[in-house]
Amino acid sequence: MADDDDIELALIAAHDAEYRRTFVPPVPLPDDVLRAAAGSDDVSVRWQLGAYPFVLPADVFLALIDDPEEAVRESTVRHWAATTSQLELALAMRPELEEQLIFHDHAPRRLMDRRPVGVADGPLRRHYLDQHGASETERGKFQSLCDDCPSEEQLTVTLGDLWEIVHTG
């Protein structure tokens, strides 16, 4: 289970990503420029690719996940445009990043199951239920459980905990 520091960092990263999506005009870069940046000797250049507002080419993403610098790997894991399949590859290459991947909005379902309810907004909860193929009845029950989750438990109760109640109950 992630600790409160991990959750706080995830909230800060989510706020920062929202700021970039809202205030930084997206300009896609050619793949060869992204590859050059990923191979740069300058750590800060590689690290900044985590803020790139588009899906990175697979080879660039994987090079950054395998970067020798921890800060670059962590920035890449927080890349909000990363796809679920890229995150699966990142997990296969770097299992130690699993706890951070839980907080990515495109995390594989088995990791999203471990995401605390308090770090999952309405759109993310709907996405999570889509991953499970939830019926309208299950969606209603799940949302009620989320709404009724006491604030002191919102960082310990996970989406998977509530889905288990809905799905088996």
XYZ file of C-alpha atoms in Angstrom:
169
model
C 0.000 0.000 0.000
C 1.270 3.451 -0.866
C 2.051 5.772 1.989
C 0.655 9.282 2.491
C 3.791 10.862 0.957
C 3.229 8.912 -2.281
C -0.381 10.046 -2.367
C 0.575 13.665 -1.736
C 3.151 13.502 -4.533
C 0.549 11.975 -6.863
C -1.863 14.824 -6.099
C 0.848 17.413 -6.782
C 1.761 15.680 -10.053
C -1.905 15.562 -11.101
C -2.316 19.267 -10.354
C 0.859 20.053 -12.311
C -0.342 17.957 -15.276
C -3.695 19.745 -15.227
C -1.872 23.095 -15.273
C 0.172 22.000 -18.306
C -2.928 20.756 -20.148
C -4.719 24.032 -19.453
C -2.026 26.673 -19.889
C 0.740 25.229 -22.054
C -0.174 25.223 -25.734
C 0.503 21.766 -27.177
C 2.942 21.648 -30.062
C 3.794 18.136 -31.254
C 7.456 17.507 -31.966
C 8.808 15.240 -34.698
C 9.793 11.778 -33.491
C 13.445 12.350 -34.421
C 13.544 15.406 -32.137
C 12.044 13.362 -29.294
C 14.587 10.580 -29.896
C 17.423 13.113 -29.821
C 16.087 14.588 -26.569
C 15.809 11.104 -25.021
C 19.452 10.469 -25.931
C 20.706 13.825 -24.690
C 23.626 13.966 -22.271
C 21.670 16.622 -20.361
C 19.600 14.928 -17.645
C 17.190 17.888 -17.469
C 16.361 17.517 -21.177
C 15.521 13.832 -20.693
C 13.623 14.597 -17.478
C 11.477 17.237 -19.194
C 10.123 14.686 -21.662
C 7.883 13.516 -18.808
C 5.934 16.760 -19.327
C 5.514 16.242 -23.093
C 1.750 16.660 -23.711
C 1.459 13.890 -26.318
C 2.035 10.152 -26.357
C 5.750 9.523 -26.715
C 6.899 7.077 -29.388
C 7.293 3.628 -27.819
C 11.072 3.516 -28.273
C 11.470 6.956 -26.651
C 9.224 6.010 -23.739
C 11.121 2.753 -23.164
C 14.511 4.475 -23.390
C 13.391 6.944 -20.709
C 12.008 4.172 -18.491
C 15.394 2.467 -18.758
C 17.329 5.718 -18.183
C 20.178 5.475 -15.643
C 18.828 8.522 -13.795
C 16.033 7.794 -11.327
C 14.549 11.282 -11.779
C 14.126 10.658 -15.515
C 12.436 7.286 -14.909
C 10.078 8.821 -12.347
C 9.242 11.761 -14.606
C 8.442 9.323 -17.397
C 6.181 7.234 -15.158
C 4.204 10.409 -14.397
C 3.878 11.241 -18.111
C 0.114 11.793 -18.204
C -0.208 10.939 -21.902
C 1.419 7.503 -21.509
C -0.791 4.682 -22.699
C -1.788 1.652 -20.661
C 0.347 -0.558 -22.908
C 3.372 1.716 -22.361
C 2.801 1.522 -18.613
C 2.588 -2.275 -18.830
C 5.976 -2.286 -20.567
C 7.388 0.103 -17.962
C 6.208 -2.234 -15.211
C 7.771 -5.233 -16.943
C 11.087 -3.384 -17.287
C 11.070 -1.674 -13.912
C 8.927 -3.521 -11.346
C 10.188 -1.116 -8.674
C 8.013 1.602 -10.271
C 4.795 -0.274 -9.472
C 3.781 1.883 -6.503
C 4.078 5.033 -8.620
C 2.164 3.489 -11.509
C -0.846 2.942 -9.249
C -1.415 6.707 -9.386
C -1.307 7.025 -13.181
C -4.724 7.572 -14.754
C -3.925 5.040 -17.488
C -2.589 2.376 -15.132
C -3.458 -1.234 -15.941
C -6.590 -2.396 -14.155
C -4.740 -4.639 -11.695
C -2.839 -1.554 -10.478
C -5.864 0.731 -10.608
C -7.538 -1.756 -8.241
C -5.008 -0.620 -5.613
C -5.569 3.124 -6.105
C -7.057 4.839 -3.027
C -10.614 6.126 -3.454
C -9.511 9.571 -2.279
C -7.147 9.880 -5.257
C -9.742 9.028 -7.898
C -12.107 11.652 -9.264
C -15.370 11.061 -11.143
C -13.899 10.637 -14.656
C -11.237 8.270 -13.366
C -13.845 6.238 -11.486
C -15.915 5.975 -14.686
C -12.811 4.852 -16.589
C -12.127 2.278 -13.876
C -15.679 0.944 -14.141
C -15.343 0.832 -17.941
C -12.247 -1.345 -17.459
C -14.402 -3.735 -15.445
C -17.327 -3.642 -17.880
C -19.621 -2.535 -15.043
C -23.375 -2.494 -15.528
C -25.431 0.614 -14.714
C -26.524 -1.007 -11.451
C -22.936 -1.763 -10.496
C -21.940 1.796 -11.406
C -24.625 3.227 -9.135
C -23.626 1.008 -6.213
C -19.945 1.776 -6.730
C -20.549 5.527 -6.815
C -22.641 5.316 -3.642
C -19.848 3.462 -1.880
C -17.355 6.110 -3.034
C -19.619 8.928 -1.846
C -20.183 7.208 1.515
C -16.510 6.410 2.145
C -15.494 8.263 5.332
C -12.823 10.898 4.721
C -10.435 9.241 7.176
C -10.586 6.035 5.091
C -10.280 7.575 1.617
C -6.533 6.971 1.503
C -6.724 3.379 2.750
C -9.822 2.058 0.954
C -9.061 1.271 -2.675
C -11.117 1.204 -5.842
C -10.600 -2.567 -5.868
C -11.969 -2.872 -2.333
C -15.180 -1.151 -3.394
C -15.414 -3.039 -6.683
C -15.120 -6.315 -4.769
C -18.085 -5.290 -2.577
C -20.164 -4.282 -5.602
C -19.240 -7.236 -7.759
C -19.626 -9.975 -5.170
C -22.356 -8.402 -3.080
